[in-house]
Tab-separated table of C-alpha atoms and ligand atoms in Angstrom:
chain	number	residue	atom	x	y	z
A	1	MET	CA	9.890	-30.580	-10.641
A	2	PRO	CA	13.411	-29.891	-9.479
A	3	PHE	CA	16.569	-29.715	-11.590
A	4	PRO	CA	17.512	-31.336	-13.918
A	5	ILE	CA	13.926	-31.730	-15.211
A	6	SER	CA	13.303	-28.034	-14.647
A	7	ARG	CA	15.657	-25.663	-16.415
A	8	PRO	CA	14.212	-22.107	-16.514
A	9	ARG	CA	17.054	-21.122	-18.861
A	10	ARG	CA	15.317	-23.071	-21.689
A	11	LEU	CA	12.931	-20.163	-22.130
A	12	ARG	CA	15.768	-17.630	-22.204
A	13	ALA	CA	17.635	-19.301	-25.049
A	14	THR	CA	16.591	-16.995	-27.917
A	15	PRO	CA	15.132	-13.498	-28.330
A	16	GLY	CA	12.014	-15.136	-29.775
A	17	LEU	CA	11.443	-17.281	-26.704
A	18	LEU	CA	12.142	-14.357	-24.385
A	19	ALA	CA	9.558	-12.262	-26.235
A	20	LEU	CA	7.034	-15.105	-26.197
A	21	VAL	CA	7.057	-15.480	-22.422
A	22	ARG	CA	7.512	-11.821	-21.465
A	23	GLU	CA	4.929	-10.950	-18.809
A	24	THR	CA	4.973	-7.157	-18.889
A	25	THR	CA	4.724	-4.898	-21.918
A	26	LEU	CA	5.626	-1.272	-22.356
A	27	SER	CA	4.494	0.869	-25.245
A	28	PRO	CA	4.448	4.617	-25.967
A	29	ARG	CA	0.666	4.504	-25.330
A	30	ASP	CA	1.415	3.808	-21.665
A	31	LEU	CA	3.416	7.012	-21.255
A	32	ILE	CA	2.202	10.524	-20.377
A	33	LEU	CA	4.600	13.426	-20.849
A	34	PRO	CA	4.554	16.289	-18.297
A	35	LEU	CA	5.018	19.763	-19.857
A	36	PHE	CA	5.714	23.152	-18.279
A	37	PHE	CA	4.236	26.175	-20.073
A	38	HIS	CA	5.598	29.546	-18.993
A	39	ALA	CA	3.576	32.692	-19.720
A	40	ALA	CA	6.565	35.027	-19.778
A	41	ILE	CA	9.187	33.404	-22.006
A	42	ASP	CA	9.715	33.452	-25.774
A	43	ALA	CA	12.063	30.503	-26.154
A	44	PRO	CA	12.448	27.201	-24.274
A	45	ARG	CA	14.280	27.646	-20.968
A	46	PRO	CA	16.182	24.545	-19.784
A	47	VAL	CA	15.535	23.313	-16.227
A	48	ALA	CA	19.032	22.904	-14.741
A	49	SER	CA	18.129	20.080	-12.356
A	50	MET	CA	16.332	18.087	-15.085
A	51	PRO	CA	18.631	17.698	-18.128
A	52	GLY	CA	16.517	17.386	-21.276
A	53	VAL	CA	13.483	19.175	-19.752
A	54	SER	CA	12.649	22.810	-20.542
A	55	GLN	CA	9.994	25.283	-19.621
A	56	LEU	CA	8.182	26.065	-22.865
A	57	PRO	CA	6.627	29.229	-24.293
A	58	VAL	CA	2.950	28.888	-25.113
A	59	LYS	CA	3.751	29.333	-28.812
A	60	ALA	CA	5.555	25.945	-28.685
A	61	ALA	CA	2.304	24.180	-27.726
A	62	ALA	CA	1.155	23.239	-31.229
A	63	SER	CA	4.453	21.703	-32.358
A	64	THR	CA	4.869	19.907	-29.017
A	65	ALA	CA	1.386	18.415	-29.379
A	66	LYS	CA	2.131	17.201	-32.883
A	67	GLU	CA	5.370	15.573	-31.755
A	68	ALA	CA	3.666	13.796	-28.830
A	69	ALA	CA	0.972	12.519	-31.197
A	70	ARG	CA	3.506	11.428	-33.825
A	71	ARG	CA	5.396	9.432	-31.186
A	72	GLY	CA	2.184	7.694	-30.150
A	73	LEU	CA	2.293	8.847	-26.519
A	74	GLY	CA	-0.689	8.109	-24.302
A	75	GLY	CA	-1.044	11.794	-23.517
A	76	VAL	CA	0.478	14.913	-22.022
A	77	ILE	CA	-0.117	16.674	-18.696
A	78	LEU	CA	0.279	20.442	-18.459
A	79	PHE	CA	1.663	22.624	-15.681
A	80	GLY	CA	1.658	26.424	-15.818
A	81	LEU	CA	4.058	29.174	-14.790
A	82	PRO	CA	2.111	32.447	-14.654
A	83	LYS	CA	3.318	36.041	-14.941
A	84	THR	CA	2.097	36.960	-11.455
A	85	LYS	CA	1.496	35.199	-8.144
A	86	ASP	CA	-0.562	36.158	-5.095
A	87	PRO	CA	-1.691	34.474	-1.847
A	88	ARG	CA	-4.855	33.040	-3.457
A	89	GLY	CA	-3.307	31.840	-6.715
A	90	SER	CA	-5.622	34.112	-8.743
A	91	SER	CA	-3.528	33.827	-11.919
A	92	GLY	CA	-4.465	30.139	-12.005
A	93	LEU	CA	-8.035	31.220	-12.768
A	94	ASP	CA	-7.102	33.478	-15.689
A	95	PRO	CA	-8.559	32.218	-18.996
A	96	ASP	CA	-5.522	33.803	-20.700
A	97	GLY	CA	-3.098	31.957	-18.414
A	98	PRO	CA	-0.456	29.610	-19.839
A	99	VAL	CA	-2.387	26.366	-19.239
A	100	PRO	CA	-5.743	27.309	-20.834
A	101	ARG	CA	-3.915	28.845	-23.809
A	102	ALA	CA	-1.584	25.869	-24.286
A	103	VAL	CA	-4.463	23.374	-23.935
A	104	ALA	CA	-6.457	25.141	-26.642
A	105	GLU	CA	-3.474	25.249	-29.004
A	106	MET	CA	-2.573	21.619	-28.392
A	107	LYS	CA	-6.111	20.375	-28.968
A	108	SER	CA	-6.445	22.288	-32.220
A	109	ALA	CA	-3.016	21.109	-33.470
A	110	ALA	CA	-3.523	17.455	-32.490
A	111	PRO	CA	-7.207	16.778	-31.702
A	112	GLN	CA	-6.611	13.067	-31.023
A	113	LEU	CA	-3.918	13.696	-28.410
A	114	VAL	CA	-5.126	13.188	-24.822
A	115	VAL	CA	-4.463	16.468	-23.017
A	116	MET	CA	-4.566	16.492	-19.223
A	117	THR	CA	-4.023	19.385	-16.831
A	118	ASP	CA	-2.618	19.456	-13.329
A	119	VAL	CA	-5.148	21.171	-11.068
A	120	CYS	CA	-3.392	22.785	-8.094
A	121	VAL	CA	-2.696	26.324	-6.933
A	122	ASP	CA	0.946	25.922	-5.877
A	123	GLU	CA	2.263	27.171	-9.211
A	124	TYR	CA	0.153	30.335	-8.818
A	125	THR	CA	0.508	31.199	-5.106
A	126	ASP	CA	3.310	33.481	-3.888
A	127	HIS	CA	3.799	31.267	-0.800
A	128	GLY	CA	4.059	28.100	-2.932
A	129	HIS	CA	1.571	26.021	-0.940
A	130	CYS	CA	-1.147	23.932	-2.596
A	131	GLY	CA	-4.021	25.937	-1.136
A	132	ILE	CA	-5.374	29.064	0.505
A	133	LEU	CA	-3.689	29.829	3.829
A	134	HIS	CA	-5.508	30.246	7.105
A	135	GLU	CA	-4.066	31.567	10.343
A	136	ARG	CA	-4.912	29.484	13.386
A	137	LYS	CA	-5.744	31.068	16.747
A	138	ASP	CA	-2.225	30.310	18.019
A	139	GLY	CA	-0.695	32.306	15.157
A	140	THR	CA	0.518	29.327	13.121
A	141	THR	CA	-0.546	28.857	9.523
A	142	GLU	CA	-2.284	25.966	7.781
A	143	VAL	CA	-3.758	25.326	4.354
A	144	ASP	CA	-7.529	25.809	4.554
A	145	ASN	CA	-9.029	22.665	3.050
A	146	ASP	CA	-12.578	23.781	2.325
A	147	ALA	CA	-11.716	27.271	1.030
A	148	THR	CA	-9.208	25.671	-1.357
A	149	LEU	CA	-11.859	23.339	-2.803
A	150	GLU	CA	-13.684	26.308	-4.334
A	151	VAL	CA	-10.584	27.511	-6.195
A	152	LEU	CA	-9.767	23.990	-7.411
A	153	ALA	CA	-13.308	23.523	-8.713
A	154	GLU	CA	-13.094	26.809	-10.615
A	155	MET	CA	-9.679	25.888	-12.044
A	156	ALA	CA	-10.914	22.483	-13.219
A	157	VAL	CA	-13.868	24.094	-15.037
A	158	LEU	CA	-11.493	26.623	-16.636
A	159	HIS	CA	-9.262	23.820	-17.946
A	160	ALA	CA	-12.260	21.870	-19.217
A	161	ARG	CA	-13.548	24.965	-20.987
A	162	ALA	CA	-10.146	25.357	-22.687
A	163	GLY	CA	-10.515	21.821	-24.051
A	164	ALA	CA	-8.728	19.501	-21.609
A	165	ASP	CA	-9.832	15.858	-21.859
A	166	VAL	CA	-8.835	15.057	-18.269
A	167	VAL	CA	-8.276	17.182	-15.162
A	168	ALA	CA	-5.837	15.883	-12.554
A	169	PRO	CA	-6.036	17.414	-9.057
A	170	SER	CA	-2.680	17.115	-7.250
A	171	ASP	CA	-3.333	19.227	-4.154
A	172	MET	CA	-4.320	16.489	-1.649
A	173	MET	CA	-7.217	18.469	-0.130
A	174	ASP	CA	-9.942	16.228	1.296
A	175	GLY	CA	-13.113	16.138	-0.784
A	176	ARG	CA	-11.700	17.783	-3.878
A	177	VAL	CA	-12.625	15.019	-6.306
A	178	GLY	CA	-16.291	15.240	-5.320
A	179	ARG	CA	-16.246	19.058	-5.416
A	180	ILE	CA	-14.578	19.110	-8.849
A	181	ARG	CA	-16.982	16.461	-10.208
A	182	ARG	CA	-19.954	18.553	-9.101
A	183	ALA	CA	-18.485	21.730	-10.600
A	184	LEU	CA	-17.755	20.030	-13.929
A	185	ASP	CA	-21.225	18.511	-14.101
A	186	GLU	CA	-22.916	21.817	-13.253
A	187	SER	CA	-20.966	23.493	-16.071
A	188	SER	CA	-21.977	20.866	-18.674
A	189	PHE	CA	-18.628	19.089	-18.561
A	190	SER	CA	-20.025	15.772	-17.356
A	191	SER	CA	-17.895	13.936	-19.932
A	192	ILE	CA	-14.573	15.381	-18.722
A	193	ALA	CA	-12.671	12.754	-16.717
A	194	ILE	CA	-10.864	13.141	-13.394
A	195	LEU	CA	-7.475	11.517	-12.844
A	196	SER	CA	-6.961	11.868	-9.106
A	197	TYR	CA	-3.506	12.111	-7.587
A	198	ALA	CA	-5.189	9.960	-4.935
A	199	VAL	CA	-2.084	8.643	-3.205
A	200	LYS	CA	0.509	11.394	-3.086
A	201	TYR	CA	3.307	11.262	-0.563
A	202	ALA	CA	5.256	14.177	0.951
A	203	SER	CA	8.418	13.279	-0.957
A	204	ALA	CA	11.967	14.556	-1.334
A	205	PHE	CA	11.833	13.270	-4.907
A	206	TYR	CA	9.785	16.336	-5.999
A	207	GLY	CA	12.864	18.572	-5.537
A	208	PRO	CA	13.709	19.243	-9.205
A	209	PHE	CA	10.022	19.804	-10.109
A	210	ARG	CA	9.913	22.742	-7.754
A	211	GLU	CA	12.559	24.420	-9.909
A	212	ALA	CA	10.757	23.403	-13.121
A	213	ALA	CA	7.383	24.725	-11.935
A	214	ASP	CA	8.818	27.438	-9.663
A	215	CYS	CA	6.605	26.302	-6.785
A	216	ALA	CA	8.814	25.570	-3.776
A	217	PRO	CA	6.926	26.350	-0.547
A	218	GLN	CA	8.283	29.599	0.907
A	219	PHE	CA	7.888	28.303	4.484
A	220	GLY	CA	7.232	24.922	6.074
A	221	ASP	CA	6.598	21.813	3.997
A	222	ARG	CA	3.661	19.873	2.546
A	223	SER	CA	3.371	17.241	5.284
A	224	GLY	CA	0.111	18.797	6.532
A	225	TYR	CA	-1.660	17.635	3.359
A	226	GLN	CA	0.551	15.131	1.485
A	227	MET	CA	0.915	11.599	2.883
A	228	ASP	CA	3.499	10.211	5.273
A	229	PRO	CA	5.901	7.910	3.332
A	230	ALA	CA	5.603	5.372	6.145
A	231	ASN	CA	1.912	4.665	5.442
A	232	ALA	CA	0.520	2.026	3.079
A	233	ARG	CA	-2.926	1.210	4.544
A	234	GLU	CA	-3.710	4.905	4.331
A	235	ALA	CA	-3.079	4.687	0.574
A	236	LEU	CA	-6.049	2.341	0.207
A	237	ARG	CA	-8.192	4.686	2.272
A	238	GLU	CA	-7.279	7.670	0.071
A	239	ALA	CA	-7.858	5.672	-3.116
A	240	ARG	CA	-11.270	4.399	-1.959
A	241	LEU	CA	-12.423	7.880	-0.912
A	242	ASP	CA	-11.507	9.313	-4.317
A	243	GLU	CA	-13.160	6.432	-6.128
A	244	ASP	CA	-16.341	7.009	-4.082
A	245	GLU	CA	-16.224	10.733	-4.911
A	246	GLY	CA	-16.195	9.940	-8.628
A	247	ALA	CA	-12.573	9.695	-9.718
A	248	ASP	CA	-12.303	8.004	-13.135
A	249	MET	CA	-8.635	7.092	-12.744
A	250	LEU	CA	-6.252	6.960	-9.795
A	251	MET	CA	-2.584	7.787	-9.370
A	252	VAL	CA	0.194	6.828	-6.979
A	253	LYS	CA	3.073	9.285	-6.658
A	254	PRO	CA	6.090	8.989	-6.559
A	255	ALA	CA	6.609	5.620	-8.251
A	256	LEU	CA	9.927	3.989	-7.427
A	257	ALA	CA	10.029	4.145	-3.642
A	258	TYR	CA	6.323	3.160	-3.681
A	259	LEU	CA	6.113	0.105	-5.957
A	260	ASP	CA	4.509	-1.846	-3.088
A	261	VAL	CA	1.835	0.830	-2.820
A	262	ILE	CA	1.134	0.659	-6.568
A	263	ARG	CA	0.692	-3.094	-6.209
A	264	ALA	CA	-1.635	-2.735	-3.213
A	265	VAL	CA	-3.838	-0.089	-4.859
A	266	ARG	CA	-3.952	-2.151	-8.070
A	267	ALA	CA	-5.358	-5.087	-6.111
A	268	ASP	CA	-7.959	-2.880	-4.410
A	269	THR	CA	-9.562	-1.055	-7.366
A	270	THR	CA	-10.883	-1.761	-10.831
A	271	LEU	CA	-10.163	1.798	-12.027
A	272	PRO	CA	-7.264	2.517	-14.383
A	273	LEU	CA	-4.176	3.165	-12.272
A	274	PHE	CA	-1.303	5.515	-13.065
A	275	ALA	CA	2.005	6.174	-11.358
A	276	TYR	CA	4.086	9.359	-11.499
A	277	ASN	CA	7.770	8.675	-12.157
A	278	VAL	CA	8.655	12.041	-10.608
A	279	SER	CA	11.311	14.665	-11.229
A	280	GLY	CA	13.817	13.376	-8.651
A	281	GLU	CA	13.609	9.865	-10.062
A	282	TYR	CA	14.316	11.247	-13.536
A	283	ALA	CA	17.147	13.490	-12.305
A	284	MET	CA	18.865	10.601	-10.504
A	285	LEU	CA	19.156	8.566	-13.714
A	286	LYS	CA	20.406	11.605	-15.646
A	287	ALA	CA	23.015	12.325	-12.963
A	288	ALA	CA	24.198	8.710	-12.780
A	289	ALA	CA	24.441	8.553	-16.575
A	290	ALA	CA	26.363	11.857	-16.736
A	291	ALA	CA	28.816	10.420	-14.183
A	292	GLY	CA	29.293	7.364	-16.403
A	293	MET	CA	27.792	5.056	-13.762
A	294	ILE	CA	24.960	3.432	-15.702
A	295	ASP	CA	23.704	2.726	-19.212
A	296	TYR	CA	20.985	5.388	-19.309
A	297	THR	CA	18.619	3.820	-21.849
A	298	ARG	CA	18.706	0.376	-20.256
A	299	ALA	CA	18.218	1.799	-16.767
A	300	MET	CA	15.304	3.956	-17.987
A	301	MET	CA	13.537	1.008	-19.631
A	302	GLU	CA	14.085	-1.155	-16.542
A	303	VAL	CA	12.574	1.546	-14.307
A	304	LEU	CA	9.541	1.986	-16.576
A	305	VAL	CA	8.917	-1.761	-16.856
A	306	SER	CA	9.172	-2.095	-13.070
A	307	ILE	CA	6.373	0.441	-12.616
A	308	ARG	CA	4.176	-1.411	-15.115
A	309	ARG	CA	5.055	-4.750	-13.465
A	310	ALA	CA	3.988	-3.370	-10.072
A	311	GLY	CA	0.540	-2.810	-11.583
A	312	ALA	CA	0.369	0.648	-13.144
A	313	ASP	CA	-1.562	0.865	-16.418
A	314	GLY	CA	0.230	4.056	-17.357
A	315	ILE	CA	3.167	6.186	-16.262
A	316	LEU	CA	3.600	9.949	-16.100
A	317	THR	CA	7.261	10.348	-16.953
A	318	TYR	CA	9.796	12.892	-18.214
A	319	HIS	CA	11.393	9.946	-20.058
A	320	ALA	CA	8.299	9.594	-22.299
A	321	VAL	CA	9.865	10.856	-25.538
A	322	GLU	CA	13.209	9.080	-25.012
A	323	ALA	CA	11.418	5.866	-24.082
A	324	ALA	CA	9.142	6.094	-27.144
A	325	GLU	CA	12.279	6.496	-29.267
A	326	ALA	CA	13.886	3.474	-27.610
A	327	LEU	CA	10.700	1.514	-28.331
A	328	GLY	CA	11.044	2.424	-31.984
A	329	GLY	CA	8.379	5.169	-31.988
B	1	LIG	C1	1.852	20.008	-7.234
B	1	LIG	C2	2.677	18.985	-7.922
B	1	LIG	C3	3.983	18.605	-7.606
B	1	LIG	C4	4.348	17.629	-8.529
B	1	LIG	C5	3.290	17.464	-9.394
B	1	LIG	N1	2.252	18.293	-8.989
B	1	LIG	C6	4.914	19.147	-6.594
B	1	LIG	C7	4.625	19.010	-5.164
B	1	LIG	O1	3.644	18.411	-4.734
B	1	LIG	O2	5.433	19.546	-4.411
B	1	LIG	C8	5.679	16.922	-8.549
B	1	LIG	C9	6.030	16.262	-9.835
B	1	LIG	C10	7.460	15.857	-9.934
B	1	LIG	O3	8.256	15.914	-8.974
B	1	LIG	O4	7.823	15.440	-11.035
B	1	LIG	N2	1.159	20.821	-8.154
């Protein structure tokens, strides 16, 4: 029916009508807060490129867990900054490292809180790449896929042993979901879930994170293992492979420049789907707000709803606490 029979504005006339016909919801339960635990600091250390985000000492884990639980967040995901780094990322396998210690403290302070860990060696390697390096015959260097799988499997078991509910591999090695599943099952952690960073692009929007997690690659870039931003069909291939290897949940990352990819993966899988609203996306809103260019809270809520509308069940986001507050939590 054309105008004047049809008048879409009828349903926008009052807040009650708007709420009644709203298609997409957002609640604190949908939000997962990333946290950076640093082994060598005693007080929170602000991350300059991410206003409002700090690296945290492990002793802040319990109070942080309680706050996340009180705000009703869907969960937290932990990253670690170790005291030492080497070419193999050995400090990532230390049971006394910042992630295992923070996981244990968070789970005892707030047992109901869903605690996830990022499984990747880039925070622990001195070269900053997401795997073990291998020198090719021509003298150039690449990340050795299969050697890296062994370290990832060991790291996932370590995090599970510390009490993590979910392990989330972010390295983009082929076959890592299957290798981690096997390692968890062989170590009696068959009930620990895997959230796979299945569709992870080589993105400029990770810039601020590399300061937060101190993991910028010391040479080259990550385009030999992370995906080309130009590819969407390949996203479905990556997602299907990880689902076949036993992933319990999938992730698309980043979120905003990839809303079409979120939609496409959503249509192709029945697994829960997450999107990572990454550091650069967060920093852009903070910078625009600081310059007086946008209403920060409105822009943040619009961004988060857009990611849900594209098809994500949940969102990993540095806005999680501010958004929960804005939602009345
Ligand atoms: C790798 C990892 C990265 C992010 C999460 N896990 C960095 C990278 O791949 O370079 C980025 C998250 C963000 O930008 O917020 N362990």
